[in-house]
Short mmCIF file of C-alpha atoms (C1' of nucleotides) in Angstrom, two decimals:
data_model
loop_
_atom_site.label_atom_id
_atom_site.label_comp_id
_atom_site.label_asym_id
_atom_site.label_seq_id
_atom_site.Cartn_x
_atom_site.Cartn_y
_atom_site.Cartn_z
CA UNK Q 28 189.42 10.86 -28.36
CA UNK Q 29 189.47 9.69 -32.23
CA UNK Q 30 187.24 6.41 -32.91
CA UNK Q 31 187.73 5.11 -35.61
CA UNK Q 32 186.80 2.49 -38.26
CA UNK Q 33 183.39 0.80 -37.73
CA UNK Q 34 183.92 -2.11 -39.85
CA UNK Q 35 183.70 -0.46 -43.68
CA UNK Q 36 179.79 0.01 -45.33
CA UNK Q 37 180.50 -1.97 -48.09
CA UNK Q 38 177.68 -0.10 -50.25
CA UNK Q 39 177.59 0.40 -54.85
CA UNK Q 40 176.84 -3.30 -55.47
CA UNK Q 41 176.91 -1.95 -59.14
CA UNK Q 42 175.99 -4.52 -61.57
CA UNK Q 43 176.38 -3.24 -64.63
CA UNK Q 44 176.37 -4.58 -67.70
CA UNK Q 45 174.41 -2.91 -70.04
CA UNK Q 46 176.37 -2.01 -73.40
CA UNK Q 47 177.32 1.33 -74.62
CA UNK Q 48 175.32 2.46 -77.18
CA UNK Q 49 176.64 6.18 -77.75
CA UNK Q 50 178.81 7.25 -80.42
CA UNK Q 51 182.66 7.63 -79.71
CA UNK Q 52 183.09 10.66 -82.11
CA UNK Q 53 181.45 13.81 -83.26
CA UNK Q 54 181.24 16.98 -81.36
CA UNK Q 55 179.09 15.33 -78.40
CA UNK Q 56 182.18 12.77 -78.00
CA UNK Q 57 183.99 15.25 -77.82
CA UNK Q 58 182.55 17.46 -75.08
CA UNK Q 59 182.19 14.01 -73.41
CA UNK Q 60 185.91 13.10 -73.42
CA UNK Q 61 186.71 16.59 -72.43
CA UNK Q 62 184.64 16.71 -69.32
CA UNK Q 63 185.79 13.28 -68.41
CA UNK Q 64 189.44 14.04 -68.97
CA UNK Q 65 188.93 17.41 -66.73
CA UNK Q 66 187.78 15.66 -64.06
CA UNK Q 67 190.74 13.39 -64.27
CA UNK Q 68 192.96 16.30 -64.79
CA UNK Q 69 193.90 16.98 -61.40
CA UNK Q 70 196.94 14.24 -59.51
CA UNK Q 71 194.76 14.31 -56.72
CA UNK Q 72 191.54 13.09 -58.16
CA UNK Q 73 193.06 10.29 -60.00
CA UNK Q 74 194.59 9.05 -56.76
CA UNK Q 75 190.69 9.52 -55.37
CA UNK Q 76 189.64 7.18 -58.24
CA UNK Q 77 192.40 4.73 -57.76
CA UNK Q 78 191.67 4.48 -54.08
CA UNK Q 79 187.74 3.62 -54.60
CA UNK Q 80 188.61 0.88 -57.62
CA UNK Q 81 191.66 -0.40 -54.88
CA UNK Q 82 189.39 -1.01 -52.53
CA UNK Q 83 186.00 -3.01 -53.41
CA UNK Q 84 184.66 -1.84 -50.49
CA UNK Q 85 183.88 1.64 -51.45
CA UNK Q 86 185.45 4.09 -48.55
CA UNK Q 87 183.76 6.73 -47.18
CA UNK Q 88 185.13 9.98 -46.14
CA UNK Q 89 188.39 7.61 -45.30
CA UNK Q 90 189.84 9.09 -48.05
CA UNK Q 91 190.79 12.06 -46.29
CA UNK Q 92 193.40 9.76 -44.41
CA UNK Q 93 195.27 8.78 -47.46
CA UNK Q 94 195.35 12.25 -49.55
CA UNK Q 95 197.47 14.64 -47.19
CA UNK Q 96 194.37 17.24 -48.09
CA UNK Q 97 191.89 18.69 -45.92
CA UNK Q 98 188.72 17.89 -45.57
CA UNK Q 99 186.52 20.33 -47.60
CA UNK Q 100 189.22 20.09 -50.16
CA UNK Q 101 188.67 16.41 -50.43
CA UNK Q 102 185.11 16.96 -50.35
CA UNK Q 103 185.39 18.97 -53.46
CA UNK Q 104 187.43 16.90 -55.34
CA UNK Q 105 184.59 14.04 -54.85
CA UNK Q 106 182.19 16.87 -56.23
CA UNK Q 107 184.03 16.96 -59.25
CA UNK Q 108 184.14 13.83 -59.85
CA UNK Q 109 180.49 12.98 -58.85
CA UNK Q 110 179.55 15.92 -61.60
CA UNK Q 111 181.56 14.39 -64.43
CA UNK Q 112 179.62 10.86 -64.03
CA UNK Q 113 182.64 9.07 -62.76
CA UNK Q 114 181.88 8.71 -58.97
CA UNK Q 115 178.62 7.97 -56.95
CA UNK Q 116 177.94 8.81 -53.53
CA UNK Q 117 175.24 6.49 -51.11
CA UNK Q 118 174.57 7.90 -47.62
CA UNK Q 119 175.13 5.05 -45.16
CA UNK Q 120 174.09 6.63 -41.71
CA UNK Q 121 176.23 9.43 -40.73
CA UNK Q 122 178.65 8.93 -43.30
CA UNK Q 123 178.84 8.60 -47.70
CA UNK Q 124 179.64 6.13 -49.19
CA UNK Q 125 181.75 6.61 -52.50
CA UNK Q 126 182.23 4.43 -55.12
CA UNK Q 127 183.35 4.06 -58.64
CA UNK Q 128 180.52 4.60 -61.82
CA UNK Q 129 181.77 1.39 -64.03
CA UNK Q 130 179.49 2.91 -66.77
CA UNK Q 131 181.28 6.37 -66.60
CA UNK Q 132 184.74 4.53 -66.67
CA UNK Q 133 184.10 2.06 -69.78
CA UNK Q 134 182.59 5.41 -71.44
CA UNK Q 135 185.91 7.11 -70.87
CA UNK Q 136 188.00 4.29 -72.24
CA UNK Q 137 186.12 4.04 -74.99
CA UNK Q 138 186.39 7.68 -75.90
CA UNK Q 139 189.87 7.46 -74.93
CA UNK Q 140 190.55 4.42 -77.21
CA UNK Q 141 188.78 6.22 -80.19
CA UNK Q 142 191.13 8.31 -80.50
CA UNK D 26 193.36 38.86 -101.42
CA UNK D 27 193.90 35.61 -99.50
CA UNK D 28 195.99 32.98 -100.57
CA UNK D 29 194.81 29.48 -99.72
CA UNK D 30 196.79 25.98 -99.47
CA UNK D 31 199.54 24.79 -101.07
CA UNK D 32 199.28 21.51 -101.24
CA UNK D 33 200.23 20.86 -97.71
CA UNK D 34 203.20 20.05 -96.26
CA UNK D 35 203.01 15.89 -95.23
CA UNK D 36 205.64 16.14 -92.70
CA UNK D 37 205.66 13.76 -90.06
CA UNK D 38 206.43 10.58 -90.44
CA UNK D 39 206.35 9.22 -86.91
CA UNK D 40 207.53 5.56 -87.52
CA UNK D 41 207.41 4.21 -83.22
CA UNK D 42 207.16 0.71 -82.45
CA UNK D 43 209.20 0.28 -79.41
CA UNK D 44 207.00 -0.99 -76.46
CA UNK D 45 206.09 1.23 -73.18
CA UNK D 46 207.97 0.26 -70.43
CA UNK D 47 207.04 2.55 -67.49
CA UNK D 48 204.30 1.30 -64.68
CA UNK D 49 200.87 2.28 -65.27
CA UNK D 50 200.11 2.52 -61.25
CA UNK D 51 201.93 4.76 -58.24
CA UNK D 52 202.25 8.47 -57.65
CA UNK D 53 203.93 8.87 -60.68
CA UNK D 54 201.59 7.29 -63.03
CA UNK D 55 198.65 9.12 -61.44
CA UNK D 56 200.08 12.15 -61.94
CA UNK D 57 201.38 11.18 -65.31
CA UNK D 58 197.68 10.76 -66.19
CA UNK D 59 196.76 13.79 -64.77
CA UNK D 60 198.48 15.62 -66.86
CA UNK D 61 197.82 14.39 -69.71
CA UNK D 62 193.90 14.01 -68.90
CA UNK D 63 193.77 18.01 -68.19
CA UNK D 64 195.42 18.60 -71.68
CA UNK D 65 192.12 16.95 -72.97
CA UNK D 66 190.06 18.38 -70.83
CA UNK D 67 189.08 21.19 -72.92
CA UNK D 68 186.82 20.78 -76.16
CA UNK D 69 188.86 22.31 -78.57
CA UNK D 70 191.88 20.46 -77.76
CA UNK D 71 190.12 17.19 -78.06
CA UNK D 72 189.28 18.59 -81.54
CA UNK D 73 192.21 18.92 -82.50
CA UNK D 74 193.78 16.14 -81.45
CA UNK D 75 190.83 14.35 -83.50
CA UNK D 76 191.79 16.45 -86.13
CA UNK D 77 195.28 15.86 -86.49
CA UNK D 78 194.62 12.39 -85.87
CA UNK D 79 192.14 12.36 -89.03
CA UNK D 80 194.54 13.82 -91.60
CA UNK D 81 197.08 11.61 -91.69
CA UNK D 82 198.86 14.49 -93.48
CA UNK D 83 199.26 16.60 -90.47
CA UNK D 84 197.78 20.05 -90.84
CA UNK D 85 199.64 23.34 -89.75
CA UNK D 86 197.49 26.19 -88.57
CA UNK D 87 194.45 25.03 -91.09
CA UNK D 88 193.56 24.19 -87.58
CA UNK D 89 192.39 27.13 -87.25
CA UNK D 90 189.87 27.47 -89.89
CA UNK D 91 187.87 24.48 -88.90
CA UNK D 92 187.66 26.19 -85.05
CA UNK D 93 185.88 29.17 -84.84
CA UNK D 94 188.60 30.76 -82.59
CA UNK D 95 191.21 33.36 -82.93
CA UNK D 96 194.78 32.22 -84.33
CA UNK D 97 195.98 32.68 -81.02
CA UNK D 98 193.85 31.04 -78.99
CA UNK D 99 194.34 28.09 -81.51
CA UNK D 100 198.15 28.74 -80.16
CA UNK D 101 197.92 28.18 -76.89
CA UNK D 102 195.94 25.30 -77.03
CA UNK D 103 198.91 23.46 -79.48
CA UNK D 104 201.23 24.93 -76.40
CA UNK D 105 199.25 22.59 -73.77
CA UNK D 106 198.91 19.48 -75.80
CA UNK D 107 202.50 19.96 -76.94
CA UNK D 108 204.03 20.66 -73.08
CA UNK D 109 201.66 17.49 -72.38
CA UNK D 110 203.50 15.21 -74.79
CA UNK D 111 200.72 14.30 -76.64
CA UNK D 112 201.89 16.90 -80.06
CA UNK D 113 204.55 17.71 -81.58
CA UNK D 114 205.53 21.20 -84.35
CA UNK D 115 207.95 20.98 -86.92
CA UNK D 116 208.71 24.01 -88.82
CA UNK D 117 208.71 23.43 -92.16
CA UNK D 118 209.52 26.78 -94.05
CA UNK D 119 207.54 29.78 -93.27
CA UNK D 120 204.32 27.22 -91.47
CA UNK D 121 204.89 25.14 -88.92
CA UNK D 122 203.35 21.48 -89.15
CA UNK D 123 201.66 19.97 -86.43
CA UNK D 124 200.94 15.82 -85.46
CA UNK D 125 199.91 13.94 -82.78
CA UNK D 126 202.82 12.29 -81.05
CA UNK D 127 201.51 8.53 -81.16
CA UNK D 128 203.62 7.05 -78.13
CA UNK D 129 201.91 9.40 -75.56
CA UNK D 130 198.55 8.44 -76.87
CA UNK D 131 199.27 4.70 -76.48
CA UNK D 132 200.72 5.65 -73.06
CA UNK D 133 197.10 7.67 -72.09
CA UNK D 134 195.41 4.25 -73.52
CA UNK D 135 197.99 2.24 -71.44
CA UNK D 136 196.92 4.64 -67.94
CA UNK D 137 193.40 4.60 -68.90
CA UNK D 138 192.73 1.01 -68.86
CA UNK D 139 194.69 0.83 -66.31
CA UNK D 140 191.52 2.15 -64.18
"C1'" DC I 19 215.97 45.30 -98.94
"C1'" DG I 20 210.92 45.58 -98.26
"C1'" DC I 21 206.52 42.81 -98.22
"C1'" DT I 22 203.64 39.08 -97.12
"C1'" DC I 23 202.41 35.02 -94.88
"C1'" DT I 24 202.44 32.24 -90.85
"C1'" DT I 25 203.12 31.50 -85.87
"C1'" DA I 26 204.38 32.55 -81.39
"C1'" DT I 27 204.23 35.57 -77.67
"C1'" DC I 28 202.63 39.53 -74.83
"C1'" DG I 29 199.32 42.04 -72.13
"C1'" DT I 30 194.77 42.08 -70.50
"C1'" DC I 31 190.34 40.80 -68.58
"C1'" DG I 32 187.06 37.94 -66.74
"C1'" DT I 33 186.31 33.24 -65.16
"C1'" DT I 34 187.42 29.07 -63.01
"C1'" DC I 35 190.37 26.17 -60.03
"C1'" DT I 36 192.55 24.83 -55.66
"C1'" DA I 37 193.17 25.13 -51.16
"C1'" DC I 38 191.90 26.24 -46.50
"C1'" DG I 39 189.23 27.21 -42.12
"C1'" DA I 40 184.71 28.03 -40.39
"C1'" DT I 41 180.14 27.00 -40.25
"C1'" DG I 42 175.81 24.04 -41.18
"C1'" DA I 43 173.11 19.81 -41.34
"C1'" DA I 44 171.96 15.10 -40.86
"C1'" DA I 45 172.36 10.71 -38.28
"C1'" DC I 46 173.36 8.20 -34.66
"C1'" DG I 47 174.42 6.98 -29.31
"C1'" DA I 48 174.34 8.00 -24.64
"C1'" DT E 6 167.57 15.89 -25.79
"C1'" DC E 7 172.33 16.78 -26.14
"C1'" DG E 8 176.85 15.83 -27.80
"C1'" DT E 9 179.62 13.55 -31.46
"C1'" DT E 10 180.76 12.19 -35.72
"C1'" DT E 11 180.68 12.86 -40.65
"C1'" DC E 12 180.20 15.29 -44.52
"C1'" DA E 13 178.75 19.37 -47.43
"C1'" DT E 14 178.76 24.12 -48.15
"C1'" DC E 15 180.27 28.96 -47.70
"C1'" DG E 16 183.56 32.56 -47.95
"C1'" DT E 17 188.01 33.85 -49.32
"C1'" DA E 18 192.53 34.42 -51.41
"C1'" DG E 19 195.95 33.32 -54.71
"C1'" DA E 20 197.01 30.86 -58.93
"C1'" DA E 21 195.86 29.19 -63.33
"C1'" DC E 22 192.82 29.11 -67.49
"C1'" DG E 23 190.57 30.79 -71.79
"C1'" DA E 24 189.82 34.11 -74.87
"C1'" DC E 25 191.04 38.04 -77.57
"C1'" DG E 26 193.69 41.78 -80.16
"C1'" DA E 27 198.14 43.61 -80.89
"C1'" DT E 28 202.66 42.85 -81.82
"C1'" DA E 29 207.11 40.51 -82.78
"C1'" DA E 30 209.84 37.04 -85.22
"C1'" DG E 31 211.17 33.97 -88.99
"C1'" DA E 32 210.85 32.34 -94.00
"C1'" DG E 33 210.27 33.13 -98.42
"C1'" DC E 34 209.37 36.11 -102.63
"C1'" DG E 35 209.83 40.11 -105.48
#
DNA sequence: CGCTCTTATCGTCGTTCTACGATGAAACGA
DNA sequence: TCGTTTCATCGTAGAACGACGATAAGAGCG
């Protein structure tokens, strides 16, 4: 039998604040917007990042419910996105809990906005 | 012996003004983002994007001087950020002149901060 | 018509991506 | 301690990417 659903961790306070002191151009910027945009560059990790922002509580593994993908697959996907900055992962027991990297995100519009 | 620049062609006028009406959330918009995030997601196209964007005269394949790579690598990488909407060729006699296509980059800003 | 200049396209090769199932590893609960 | 649950990692196979040199195709000049 399938249980499922203990209430939701609720984990990444994230504060968050701080203002962004790096440069929006030159070839750093560049490598930055690049990775960034890769990461995004896939339909299935943007619907990963819109999930996580949807919900304030950051879901676990729970994404694997919504994103008709298998499990591993899913699990690389967060990889990818935990590599480029944009996602964070807490353990919470048995499970992870995933969440959003304001920082990373502000950094990308910037970059994106420099443009 | 190598002939260098005439005085480049200036093609491109790109007037645009009319407002962005399509949704910047559902499965369309993420994948809309998608692709054009993985058109960035490589260095050199973010270069010349940049590029382009910087002379407002829009350069032909001058772009490939400032890259270090071969003409047609420099090719294929106009290919992607042209099938991605985001540039646009017009021949203009024997060169062909490149420019950034300003409504999908307001549309990218539009998905962006839409995260 | 030939020649040159500029781009695009082709063919190739090695690398990376995407997806999956199978297998591990850590954290509970019974 | 033993199962269960949850997630990461491994191995693999097919597709796509990134780079290059070689070649074709179009415009203009002589």
């Amino acid at each position: 039998m399938k249980r499922r659903k203990k209430p939701e961790p609720a984990c990444c306070p994230a504060p968050d604040d701080s203002p962004d002191l790096r440069p929006t151009e030159g070839p750093q910027a560049d490598k930055e917007l690049a990775k960034l945009s890769k990461a995004l560059g896939h339909p299935a990790r943007v619907q990963i990042v819109r999930l996580l922002l949807r919900r304030n509580s950051c879901v676990c593994g729970g994404i694997v419910d919504e994103l008709s993908l298998a499990q591993s697959t899913v699990s690389q996907h967060l990889k990818v996105l935990k590599q480029a900055g944009l996602v964070r992962g807490e353990i919470d027991g048995p499970r992870v809990c995933y969440c959003i990297e304001p920082r990373a995100l502000r950094r990308l519009r910037a970059l994106v906005g420099s443009l």
